[in-house]
PDB file of C-alpha atoms and ligand atoms in Angstrom:
ATOM      1  CA  MET A   1       8.997  15.040  21.586  1.00 46.00           C
ATOM      2  CA  GLY A   2      11.962  17.475  21.233  1.00 51.00           C
ATOM      3  CA  ASP A   3      11.827  19.553  18.049  1.00 56.00           C
ATOM      4  CA  VAL A   4       9.663  17.179  16.061  1.00 56.00           C
ATOM      5  CA  LYS A   5       7.972  19.107  13.228  1.00 59.00           C
ATOM      6  CA  MET A   6       4.196  18.696  13.378  1.00 61.00           C
ATOM      7  CA  ARG A   7       3.155  17.340  10.001  1.00 74.00           C
ATOM      8  CA  GLY A   8      -0.241  16.506   8.605  1.00 90.00           C
ATOM      9  CA  LEU A   9      -0.845  13.556   6.318  1.00 98.00           C
ATOM     10  CA  VAL A  10       0.736  13.893   2.889  1.00 98.00           C
ATOM     11  CA  THR A  11      -0.804  12.825  -0.391  1.00 98.00           C
ATOM     12  CA  LEU A  12       0.387   9.877  -2.460  1.00 98.00           C
ATOM     13  CA  LYS A  13       1.317  12.297  -5.236  1.00 98.00           C
ATOM     14  CA  GLU A  14       3.585  14.213  -2.867  1.00 98.00           C
ATOM     15  CA  ILE A  15       5.193  11.162  -1.264  1.00 98.00           C
ATOM     16  CA  LEU A  16       6.002   9.555  -4.635  1.00 98.00           C
ATOM     17  CA  LYS A  17       7.118  12.654  -6.503  1.00 98.00           C
ATOM     18  CA  ASN A  18      10.893  11.988  -6.355  1.00 98.00           C
ATOM     19  CA  THR A  19      10.830   8.204  -6.564  1.00 98.00           C
ATOM     20  CA  ARG A  20      11.542   7.667 -10.246  1.00 97.00           C
ATOM     21  CA  LYS A  21      14.145  10.358 -10.672  1.00 96.00           C
ATOM     22  CA  GLU A  22      15.982   9.332  -7.495  1.00 98.00           C
ATOM     23  CA  GLY A  23      15.560   5.576  -8.048  1.00 98.00           C
ATOM     24  CA  TYR A  24      13.677   4.405  -4.959  1.00 98.00           C
ATOM     25  CA  ALA A  25      10.195   3.175  -4.060  1.00 98.00           C
ATOM     26  CA  VAL A  26       8.056   3.978  -1.029  1.00 98.00           C
ATOM     27  CA  GLY A  27       6.563   1.025   0.856  1.00 98.00           C
ATOM     28  CA  GLY A  28       2.789   0.799   1.185  1.00 99.00           C
ATOM     29  CA  PHE A  29       2.197  -1.308   4.301  1.00 99.00           C
ATOM     30  CA  ASN A  30      -1.190  -2.734   5.275  1.00 98.00           C
ATOM     31  CA  PHE A  31      -2.303  -2.411   8.901  1.00 98.00           C
ATOM     32  CA  ASN A  32      -5.280  -3.753  10.803  1.00 98.00           C
ATOM     33  CA  SER A  33      -4.987  -2.259  14.277  1.00 98.00           C
ATOM     34  CA  TYR A  34      -2.990   0.113  16.486  1.00 98.00           C
ATOM     35  CA  GLU A  35       0.024  -2.157  17.094  1.00 98.00           C
ATOM     36  CA  ASP A  36       0.966  -2.916  13.486  1.00 98.00           C
ATOM     37  CA  ALA A  37       0.284   0.702  12.428  1.00 98.00           C
ATOM     38  CA  GLN A  38       2.542   2.080  15.170  1.00 98.00           C
ATOM     39  CA  GLY A  39       5.182  -0.561  14.368  1.00 98.00           C
ATOM     40  CA  ILE A  40       5.172   0.468  10.690  1.00 99.00           C
ATOM     41  CA  ILE A  41       5.628   4.124  11.626  1.00 98.00           C
ATOM     42  CA  ASN A  42       8.341   3.309  14.160  1.00 98.00           C
ATOM     43  CA  GLY A  43      10.263   1.306  11.543  1.00 98.00           C
ATOM     44  CA  ALA A  44      10.015   4.160   9.031  1.00 98.00           C
ATOM     45  CA  VAL A  45      11.135   6.712  11.636  1.00 98.00           C
ATOM     46  CA  GLU A  46      14.217   4.612  12.445  1.00 98.00           C
ATOM     47  CA  LYS A  47      15.122   4.641   8.761  1.00 98.00           C
ATOM     48  CA  ASN A  48      14.115   8.276   8.227  1.00 98.00           C
ATOM     49  CA  SER A  49      11.910   7.105   5.374  1.00 98.00           C
ATOM     50  CA  PRO A  50       8.590   8.295   3.975  1.00 98.00           C
ATOM     51  CA  VAL A  51       5.860   5.704   4.519  1.00 98.00           C
ATOM     52  CA  ILE A  52       2.393   4.820   3.240  1.00 99.00           C
ATOM     53  CA  LEU A  53      -0.008   3.314   5.770  1.00 98.00           C
ATOM     54  CA  MET A  54      -2.685   1.307   3.966  1.00 98.00           C
ATOM     55  CA  ALA A  55      -6.086   0.285   5.317  1.00 98.00           C
ATOM     56  CA  SER A  56      -8.381  -1.996   3.357  1.00 98.00           C
ATOM     57  CA  MET A  57     -12.153  -1.458   3.485  1.00 98.00           C
ATOM     58  CA  GLY A  58     -12.249  -4.408   5.907  1.00 98.00           C
ATOM     59  CA  ALA A  59      -9.637  -2.805   8.177  1.00 98.00           C
ATOM     60  CA  CYS A  60     -11.560   0.497   8.129  1.00 98.00           C
ATOM     61  CA  LYS A  61     -14.762  -1.274   9.090  1.00 98.00           C
ATOM     62  CA  TYR A  62     -12.942  -3.158  11.864  1.00 98.00           C
ATOM     63  CA  ILE A  63     -11.238  -0.101  13.369  1.00 98.00           C
ATOM     64  CA  GLY A  64     -13.912   2.422  12.345  1.00 98.00           C
ATOM     65  CA  LEU A  65     -13.414   4.876   9.479  1.00 98.00           C
ATOM     66  CA  HIS A  66     -13.010   8.028  11.590  1.00 98.00           C
ATOM     67  CA  GLN A  67     -11.032   6.136  14.217  1.00 98.00           C
ATOM     68  CA  THR A  68      -8.601   5.005  11.480  1.00 98.00           C
ATOM     69  CA  VAL A  69      -8.071   8.581  10.309  1.00 98.00           C
ATOM     70  CA  GLY A  70      -7.785   9.964  13.847  1.00 98.00           C
ATOM     71  CA  MET A  71      -5.289   7.294  14.879  1.00 98.00           C
ATOM     72  CA  ILE A  72      -2.975   7.695  11.890  1.00 98.00           C
ATOM     73  CA  LYS A  73      -3.219  11.498  11.940  1.00 98.00           C
ATOM     74  CA  GLY A  74      -2.169  11.400  15.583  1.00 97.00           C
ATOM     75  CA  MET A  75       0.765   9.140  14.783  1.00 98.00           C
ATOM     76  CA  ALA A  76       1.837  11.279  11.811  1.00 98.00           C
ATOM     77  CA  ALA A  77       1.725  14.445  13.911  1.00 97.00           C
ATOM     78  CA  SER A  78       4.121  12.904  16.427  1.00 96.00           C
ATOM     79  CA  VAL A  79       6.917  12.053  13.990  1.00 97.00           C
ATOM     80  CA  ASP A  80       9.108  13.926  11.539  1.00 96.00           C
ATOM     81  CA  ILE A  81       8.683  11.808   8.413  1.00 97.00           C
ATOM     82  CA  PRO A  82       6.071  12.077   5.634  1.00 98.00           C
ATOM     83  CA  VAL A  83       3.127   9.749   6.297  1.00 98.00           C
ATOM     84  CA  CYS A  84       0.390   9.040   3.750  1.00 98.00           C
ATOM     85  CA  LEU A  85      -2.877   7.353   4.761  1.00 98.00           C
ATOM     86  CA  HIS A  86      -4.143   5.289   1.830  1.00 98.00           C
ATOM     87  CA  LEU A  87      -7.380   3.350   1.373  1.00 98.00           C
ATOM     88  CA  ASP A  88      -6.349   0.085  -0.294  1.00 98.00           C
ATOM     89  CA  HIS A  89      -8.264  -1.889  -2.965  1.00 97.00           C
ATOM     90  CA  ALA A  90     -11.608  -0.202  -2.457  1.00 98.00           C
ATOM     91  CA  THR A  91     -14.359  -1.446  -4.744  1.00 97.00           C
ATOM     92  CA  ASP A  92     -17.268   0.560  -3.340  1.00 98.00           C
ATOM     93  CA  LYS A  93     -17.440   4.125  -4.679  1.00 98.00           C
ATOM     94  CA  GLU A  94     -19.660   5.390  -1.867  1.00 98.00           C
ATOM     95  CA  PHE A  95     -17.271   3.990   0.735  1.00 98.00           C
ATOM     96  CA  ILE A  96     -14.329   5.645  -1.044  1.00 98.00           C
ATOM     97  CA  LYS A  97     -16.098   9.009  -0.954  1.00 98.00           C
ATOM     98  CA  GLU A  98     -16.782   8.585   2.773  1.00 98.00           C
ATOM     99  CA  ALA A  99     -13.082   7.794   3.347  1.00 98.00           C
ATOM    100  CA  ILE A 100     -12.044  10.893   1.384  1.00 98.00           C
ATOM    101  CA  LYS A 101     -14.434  13.043   3.406  1.00 98.00           C
ATOM    102  CA  ALA A 102     -13.131  11.471   6.632  1.00 98.00           C
ATOM    103  CA  GLY A 103      -9.577  12.614   5.818  1.00 98.00           C
ATOM    104  CA  PHE A 104      -7.682   9.864   3.940  1.00 98.00           C
ATOM    105  CA  SER A 105      -4.887  11.520   1.950  1.00 98.00           C
ATOM    106  CA  SER A 106      -5.000   8.842  -0.755  1.00 98.00           C
ATOM    107  CA  VAL A 107      -7.418   6.182  -2.013  1.00 98.00           C
ATOM    108  CA  MET A 108      -7.221   3.272  -4.406  1.00 98.00           C
ATOM    109  CA  ILE A 109     -10.272   2.574  -6.505  1.00 98.00           C
ATOM    110  CA  ASP A 110     -10.095  -1.027  -7.619  1.00 97.00           C
ATOM    111  CA  ALA A 111     -12.370  -1.284 -10.630  1.00 97.00           C
ATOM    112  CA  SER A 112     -10.088  -3.856 -12.259  1.00 94.00           C
ATOM    113  CA  GLU A 113     -12.964  -6.336 -12.380  1.00 93.00           C
ATOM    114  CA  LYS A 114     -14.819  -4.000 -14.759  1.00 96.00           C
ATOM    115  CA  ASP A 115     -14.211  -3.496 -18.464  1.00 96.00           C
ATOM    116  CA  TYR A 116     -11.723  -0.840 -19.629  1.00 97.00           C
ATOM    117  CA  GLU A 117     -14.302   1.883 -20.344  1.00 98.00           C
ATOM    118  CA  THR A 118     -16.120   1.403 -17.017  1.00 98.00           C
ATOM    119  CA  ASN A 119     -12.792   1.335 -15.182  1.00 98.00           C
ATOM    120  CA  ILE A 120     -11.940   4.711 -16.741  1.00 98.00           C
ATOM    121  CA  ARG A 121     -15.369   6.169 -15.909  1.00 98.00           C
ATOM    122  CA  ASP A 122     -15.416   4.961 -12.274  1.00 98.00           C
ATOM    123  CA  THR A 123     -11.816   6.018 -11.670  1.00 98.00           C
ATOM    124  CA  LYS A 124     -12.414   9.469 -13.142  1.00 98.00           C
ATOM    125  CA  GLU A 125     -15.486   9.923 -10.941  1.00 98.00           C
ATOM    126  CA  ILE A 126     -13.313   9.305  -7.857  1.00 98.00           C
ATOM    127  CA  VAL A 127     -10.474  11.526  -9.130  1.00 98.00           C
ATOM    128  CA  ASP A 128     -12.939  14.378  -9.697  1.00 98.00           C
ATOM    129  CA  PHE A 129     -14.439  13.909  -6.237  1.00 98.00           C
ATOM    130  CA  ALA A 130     -11.034  13.614  -4.508  1.00 98.00           C
ATOM    131  CA  LYS A 131      -9.682  16.865  -5.983  1.00 98.00           C
ATOM    132  CA  ALA A 132     -11.737  19.097  -3.693  1.00 97.00           C
ATOM    133  CA  TYR A 133     -10.245  17.297  -0.670  1.00 98.00           C
ATOM    134  CA  ASN A 134      -6.616  17.295  -1.883  1.00 97.00           C
ATOM    135  CA  CYS A 135      -6.660  13.500  -1.879  1.00 98.00           C
ATOM    136  CA  SER A 136      -4.661  11.350  -4.323  1.00 98.00           C
ATOM    137  CA  VAL A 137      -6.044   8.432  -6.315  1.00 98.00           C
ATOM    138  CA  GLU A 138      -4.480   5.117  -7.373  1.00 98.00           C
ATOM    139  CA  SER A 139      -6.246   2.793  -9.792  1.00 98.00           C
ATOM    140  CA  GLU A 140      -5.525  -0.660 -11.228  1.00 97.00           C
ATOM    141  CA  LEU A 141      -5.277  -1.666 -14.865  1.00 97.00           C
ATOM    142  CA  GLY A 142      -5.081  -5.382 -15.587  1.00 95.00           C
ATOM    143  CA  LYS A 143      -5.815  -7.808 -12.752  1.00 91.00           C
ATOM    144  CA  VAL A 144      -3.345  -8.832 -10.031  1.00 90.00           C
ATOM    145  CA  GLY A 145      -3.890 -12.511  -9.182  1.00 82.00           C
ATOM    146  CA  GLY A 146      -4.384 -14.076  -5.733  1.00 84.00           C
ATOM    147  CA  LYS A 147      -6.504 -13.139  -2.722  1.00 80.00           C
ATOM    148  CA  GLU A 148      -6.748  -9.658  -1.209  1.00 80.00           C
ATOM    149  CA  GLU A 149      -9.480  -9.523   1.460  1.00 78.00           C
ATOM    150  CA  ASN A 150     -12.688 -10.451  -0.400  1.00 77.00           C
ATOM    151  CA  ILE A 151     -11.181  -9.921  -3.873  1.00 77.00           C
ATOM    152  CA  VAL A 152     -10.144 -13.306  -5.253  1.00 77.00           C
ATOM    153  CA  VAL A 153      -8.566 -13.551  -8.716  1.00 74.00           C
ATOM    154  CA  SER A 154      -7.689 -17.059  -9.844  1.00 72.00           C
ATOM    155  CA  GLU A 155      -4.526 -17.721 -11.853  1.00 71.00           C
ATOM    156  CA  LYS A 156      -6.489 -18.080 -15.053  1.00 65.00           C
ATOM    157  CA  ASP A 157      -8.346 -14.792 -14.482  1.00 67.00           C
ATOM    158  CA  ALA A 158      -5.248 -12.755 -13.629  1.00 71.00           C
ATOM    159  CA  LEU A 159      -4.631 -10.373 -16.495  1.00 90.00           C
ATOM    160  CA  PHE A 160      -1.341  -8.675 -17.204  1.00 94.00           C
ATOM    161  CA  THR A 161      -1.534  -4.943 -17.926  1.00 96.00           C
ATOM    162  CA  LYS A 162      -1.183  -4.082 -21.611  1.00 95.00           C
ATOM    163  CA  ALA A 163       1.199  -1.187 -22.213  1.00 97.00           C
ATOM    164  CA  ALA A 164      -0.977   0.084 -25.053  1.00 97.00           C
ATOM    165  CA  ASP A 165      -3.919   0.562 -22.636  1.00 97.00           C
ATOM    166  CA  VAL A 166      -1.913   2.736 -20.249  1.00 98.00           C
ATOM    167  CA  PRO A 167      -1.584   6.222 -21.852  1.00 98.00           C
ATOM    168  CA  ARG A 168      -5.299   6.756 -22.433  1.00 98.00           C
ATOM    169  CA  PHE A 169      -6.157   5.378 -18.979  1.00 98.00           C
ATOM    170  CA  VAL A 170      -3.710   7.715 -17.226  1.00 98.00           C
ATOM    171  CA  GLU A 171      -4.648  10.719 -19.348  1.00 98.00           C
ATOM    172  CA  GLU A 172      -8.435  10.395 -19.134  1.00 98.00           C
ATOM    173  CA  THR A 173      -8.621   9.493 -15.441  1.00 98.00           C
ATOM    174  CA  GLY A 174      -6.018  11.923 -14.111  1.00 98.00           C
ATOM    175  CA  ILE A 175      -4.783   9.387 -11.519  1.00 98.00           C
ATOM    176  CA  ASP A 176      -1.731   9.927  -9.314  1.00 98.00           C
ATOM    177  CA  ALA A 177      -0.489   6.304  -9.360  1.00 98.00           C
ATOM    178  CA  LEU A 178      -1.172   3.226 -11.468  1.00 98.00           C
ATOM    179  CA  ALA A 179      -1.248  -0.341 -10.119  1.00 98.00           C
ATOM    180  CA  ILE A 180      -0.079  -2.731 -12.812  1.00 97.00           C
ATOM    181  CA  ALA A 181      -0.230  -6.500 -13.163  1.00 96.00           C
ATOM    182  CA  PHE A 182       2.961  -8.132 -14.422  1.00 96.00           C
ATOM    183  CA  GLY A 183       3.169 -11.407 -12.528  1.00 94.00           C
ATOM    184  CA  SER A 184       2.983 -10.547  -8.825  1.00 95.00           C
ATOM    185  CA  VAL A 185       0.260 -12.197  -6.754  1.00 93.00           C
ATOM    186  CA  HIS A 186      -1.593 -11.221  -3.567  1.00 94.00           C
ATOM    187  CA  GLY A 187      -0.974 -13.479  -0.565  1.00 94.00           C
ATOM    188  CA  PHE A 188       1.638 -16.220  -0.237  1.00 93.00           C
ATOM    189  CA  TYR A 189       3.202 -17.478  -3.482  1.00 90.00           C
ATOM    190  CA  LYS A 190       2.641 -21.161  -4.265  1.00 86.00           C
ATOM    191  CA  SER A 191       5.842 -21.193  -6.316  1.00 85.00           C
ATOM    192  CA  GLU A 192       8.677 -18.742  -7.039  1.00 86.00           C
ATOM    193  CA  PRO A 193       7.180 -15.520  -8.499  1.00 90.00           C
ATOM    194  CA  LYS A 194       7.899 -14.918 -12.173  1.00 93.00           C
ATOM    195  CA  LEU A 195       7.739 -11.215 -12.892  1.00 96.00           C
ATOM    196  CA  ASP A 196       7.486  -9.970 -16.465  1.00 96.00           C
ATOM    197  CA  PHE A 197      10.228  -7.331 -16.309  1.00 98.00           C
ATOM    198  CA  GLU A 198      10.011  -6.585 -20.031  1.00 97.00           C
ATOM    199  CA  ARG A 199       6.396  -5.627 -19.621  1.00 97.00           C
ATOM    200  CA  LEU A 200       7.229  -3.409 -16.655  1.00 98.00           C
ATOM    201  CA  GLU A 201       9.955  -1.691 -18.646  1.00 98.00           C
ATOM    202  CA  GLU A 202       7.630  -1.170 -21.589  1.00 98.00           C
ATOM    203  CA  ILE A 203       4.968   0.360 -19.317  1.00 98.00           C
ATOM    204  CA  SER A 204       7.357   2.647 -17.468  1.00 98.00           C
ATOM    205  CA  LYS A 205       8.707   3.926 -20.790  1.00 98.00           C
ATOM    206  CA  ILE A 206       5.226   4.765 -21.998  1.00 98.00           C
ATOM    207  CA  THR A 207       4.073   6.766 -18.926  1.00 98.00           C
ATOM    208  CA  ASP A 208       5.403   9.109 -16.249  1.00 98.00           C
ATOM    209  CA  CYS A 209       2.619   8.096 -13.884  1.00 98.00           C
ATOM    210  CA  PRO A 210       4.100   6.488 -10.718  1.00 98.00           C
ATOM    211  CA  LEU A 211       3.697   2.702 -10.968  1.00 98.00           C
ATOM    212  CA  VAL A 212       2.643   0.421  -8.118  1.00 98.00           C
ATOM    213  CA  LEU A 213       3.693  -3.165  -7.459  1.00 98.00           C
ATOM    214  CA  HIS A 214       1.036  -5.122  -5.562  1.00 98.00           C
ATOM    215  CA  GLY A 215       1.582  -8.444  -3.834  1.00 97.00           C
ATOM    216  CA  GLY A 216       4.949  -7.639  -2.254  1.00 97.00           C
ATOM    217  CA  THR A 217       4.937 -10.596   0.144  1.00 97.00           C
ATOM    218  CA  GLY A 218       7.404 -13.262  -0.994  1.00 96.00           C
ATOM    219  CA  ILE A 219       9.104 -11.334  -3.797  1.00 97.00           C
ATOM    220  CA  PRO A 220      12.876 -11.922  -3.667  1.00 97.00           C
ATOM    221  CA  VAL A 221      15.138  -8.978  -2.799  1.00 98.00           C
ATOM    222  CA  GLU A 222      16.826  -8.912  -6.219  1.00 98.00           C
ATOM    223  CA  ASP A 223      13.440  -8.814  -7.980  1.00 98.00           C
ATOM    224  CA  PHE A 224      12.336  -5.885  -5.818  1.00 98.00           C
ATOM    225  CA  LYS A 225      15.516  -4.018  -6.703  1.00 98.00           C
ATOM    226  CA  LYS A 226      15.060  -4.696 -10.391  1.00 98.00           C
ATOM    227  CA  CYS A 227      11.460  -3.456 -10.214  1.00 98.00           C
ATOM    228  CA  VAL A 228      12.630  -0.201  -8.637  1.00 98.00           C
ATOM    229  CA  THR A 229      15.332   0.219 -11.273  1.00 98.00           C
ATOM    230  CA  LEU A 230      12.719  -0.323 -13.973  1.00 98.00           C
ATOM    231  CA  GLY A 231      10.370   2.335 -12.600  1.00 98.00           C
ATOM    232  CA  ILE A 232       8.234   1.027  -9.725  1.00 98.00           C
ATOM    233  CA  SER A 233       7.496   3.858  -7.260  1.00 98.00           C
ATOM    234  CA  LYS A 234       5.313   2.176  -4.624  1.00 98.00           C
ATOM    235  CA  ILE A 235       5.499  -1.385  -3.326  1.00 98.00           C
ATOM    236  CA  ASN A 236       2.627  -2.894  -1.334  1.00 98.00           C
ATOM    237  CA  VAL A 237       3.274  -5.385   1.441  1.00 98.00           C
ATOM    238  CA  GLY A 238       0.392  -6.879   3.419  1.00 98.00           C
ATOM    239  CA  THR A 239       0.396 -10.619   4.077  1.00 98.00           C
ATOM    240  CA  GLU A 240       3.952 -10.677   5.468  1.00 98.00           C
ATOM    241  CA  LEU A 241       2.924  -8.147   8.125  1.00 98.00           C
ATOM    242  CA  LYS A 242      -0.232 -10.108   8.966  1.00 98.00           C
ATOM    243  CA  LYS A 243       1.898 -13.195   9.518  1.00 98.00           C
ATOM    244  CA  THR A 244       4.436 -11.236  11.543  1.00 98.00           C
ATOM    245  CA  TYR A 245       1.614  -9.876  13.699  1.00 98.00           C
ATOM    246  CA  THR A 246      -0.057 -13.204  14.409  1.00 98.00           C
ATOM    247  CA  ASP A 247       3.268 -15.040  14.922  1.00 98.00           C
ATOM    248  CA  ALA A 248       4.236 -12.482  17.570  1.00 98.00           C
ATOM    249  CA  VAL A 249       0.928 -12.806  19.418  1.00 98.00           C
ATOM    250  CA  ARG A 250       1.023 -16.601  19.242  1.00 98.00           C
ATOM    251  CA  LYS A 251       4.550 -16.645  20.623  1.00 98.00           C
ATOM    252  CA  MET A 252       3.594 -14.462  23.579  1.00 98.00           C
ATOM    253  CA  CYS A 253       0.501 -16.558  24.312  1.00 98.00           C
ATOM    254  CA  ASN A 254       2.721 -19.641  24.412  1.00 98.00           C
ATOM    255  CA  GLU A 255       5.417 -18.006  26.514  1.00 98.00           C
ATOM    256  CA  LEU A 256       3.580 -15.937  29.105  1.00 98.00           C
ATOM    257  CA  PRO A 257       1.980 -17.595  32.134  1.00 98.00           C
ATOM    258  CA  GLU A 258      -1.812 -17.754  32.197  1.00 96.00           C
ATOM    259  CA  LYS A 259      -1.901 -15.438  35.204  1.00 98.00           C
ATOM    260  CA  GLU A 260      -0.423 -12.626  33.104  1.00 98.00           C
ATOM    261  CA  VAL A 261      -3.398 -10.425  32.265  1.00 98.00           C
ATOM    262  CA  ASP A 262      -1.673  -7.247  31.019  1.00 98.00           C
ATOM    263  CA  PRO A 263      -2.620  -7.091  27.311  1.00 98.00           C
ATOM    264  CA  ARG A 264       0.372  -4.874  26.588  1.00 98.00           C
ATOM    265  CA  LYS A 265       2.721  -7.740  27.455  1.00 98.00           C
ATOM    266  CA  TYR A 266       1.115  -9.756  24.663  1.00 98.00           C
ATOM    267  CA  MET A 267       0.832  -6.972  22.135  1.00 98.00           C
ATOM    268  CA  ALA A 268       3.996  -4.855  22.466  1.00 98.00           C
ATOM    269  CA  PRO A 269       6.140  -7.409  20.555  1.00 98.00           C
ATOM    270  CA  VAL A 270       3.840  -6.910  17.544  1.00 98.00           C
ATOM    271  CA  LYS A 271       5.073  -3.326  17.226  1.00 98.00           C
ATOM    272  CA  VAL A 272       8.703  -4.390  17.411  1.00 98.00           C
ATOM    273  CA  ALA A 273       8.294  -7.254  14.943  1.00 98.00           C
ATOM    274  CA  CYS A 274       6.377  -5.136  12.398  1.00 98.00           C
ATOM    275  CA  ALA A 275       8.974  -2.360  12.695  1.00 98.00           C
ATOM    276  CA  GLU A 276      11.715  -4.898  11.890  1.00 98.00           C
ATOM    277  CA  VAL A 277       9.935  -6.085   8.731  1.00 98.00           C
ATOM    278  CA  VAL A 278       9.373  -2.515   7.589  1.00 99.00           C
ATOM    279  CA  LYS A 279      13.008  -1.516   8.209  1.00 98.00           C
ATOM    280  CA  GLY A 280      14.168  -4.425   6.061  1.00 98.00           C
ATOM    281  CA  LYS A 281      11.827  -3.471   3.220  1.00 98.00           C
ATOM    282  CA  ILE A 282      12.859   0.183   3.375  1.00 98.00           C
ATOM    283  CA  GLU A 283      16.498  -0.833   2.906  1.00 98.00           C
ATOM    284  CA  VAL A 284      15.590  -2.936  -0.129  1.00 98.00           C
ATOM    285  CA  PHE A 285      13.268  -0.302  -1.646  1.00 98.00           C
ATOM    286  CA  GLY A 286      15.945   2.377  -1.210  1.00 98.00           C
ATOM    287  CA  SER A 287      13.761   4.880   0.673  1.00 98.00           C
ATOM    288  CA  ALA A 288      15.965   5.200   3.781  1.00 98.00           C
ATOM    289  CA  ASN A 289      16.876   8.853   4.421  1.00 98.00           C
ATOM    290  CA  LYS A 290      14.450   9.977   1.696  1.00 97.00           C
ATOM    291  CA  SER A 291      12.240  11.676   4.248  1.00 93.00           C
ATOM    292  CA  LEU A 292      11.682  15.138   2.760  1.00 72.00           C
TER     293      LEU A 292
HETATM  294  O1  G3H B 301      -2.647  -4.075  -1.712  1.00 63.51           O
HETATM  295  C1  G3H B 301      -1.994  -4.787  -0.940  1.00 63.51           C
HETATM  296  C2  G3H B 301      -0.846  -5.530  -1.394  1.00 63.51           C
HETATM  297  O2  G3H B 301      -0.841  -5.707  -2.742  1.00 63.51           O
HETATM  298  C3  G3H B 301      -0.426  -6.616  -0.482  1.00 63.51           C
HETATM  299  O3  G3H B 301      -0.028  -7.807  -1.111  1.00 63.51           O
HETATM  300  O4  G3H B 301      -0.517  -9.254   0.842  1.00 63.51           O
HETATM  301  O5  G3H B 301       0.702 -10.137  -1.131  1.00 63.51           O
HETATM  302  O6  G3H B 301       1.814  -8.529   0.389  1.00 63.51           O
HETATM  303  P1  G3H B 301       0.533  -8.999  -0.211  1.00 63.51           P
HETATM  304 ZN1   ZN B 302      -2.842  -5.148  -3.644  1.00 63.51          ZN
END
């Protein structure tokens, strides 16, 4: 391990604090098991970049809540870059509180299905709870379209964030990051994404709160760069890593002889492939060598 500094998990607030003034975004990457999580961290280490590891409620239930925290804490303690462990798109307030108590350094409450007032109330409840645990909170205003785990928002129900709704939401909730809807979609795009850059610009002018772009899979490089220039601080990528993961496993199952029974032979390429994806995104998001 050499002289690796032992670090704990860092909050979302901490990891995003220089993004806007230095003109970069930190990647939030979804993981579902050990291999993709370790691959994400390895990619970030190679680029000397801060990184946000994101687990959905489904991923936490699959791995186990405490196992998720223990695994990522262990990984973070072995590397010299800032690592944030974030609960992604959580709709269940009790589950969020359990995750905070278990040691997540950041959570997203997704109350975007609810009306504005209820969204404020539910988000504030989580912010108040999280404070005692030094945990950050992200919340969503507007509705990002597409499918994220069991949250499905059809094209007609997707709702772009209104700039005028932002100041009161940020002020009254006390959130550390705001997920906004301006044309990105969860999952694979059916056609070329059309992002509403004017809306993004309007929102970033009206608030200092770090802004989050959801639905990073399939967004062209130039669009990512423009989003960062216009004030996006965190960019979420999930589906592309899921595809990378399963493609790698499928390839190994096709290539290795049936008599090969060492699981590591099948799974190790997942780490390498996920690290490659993450390194590419870090270059585009501008967070290389931004490890504090
Ligand atoms: O919260 C997760 C992200 O928004 C992932 O979106 O699966 O389209 O990359 P994506
Ligand atoms: Zn999302």
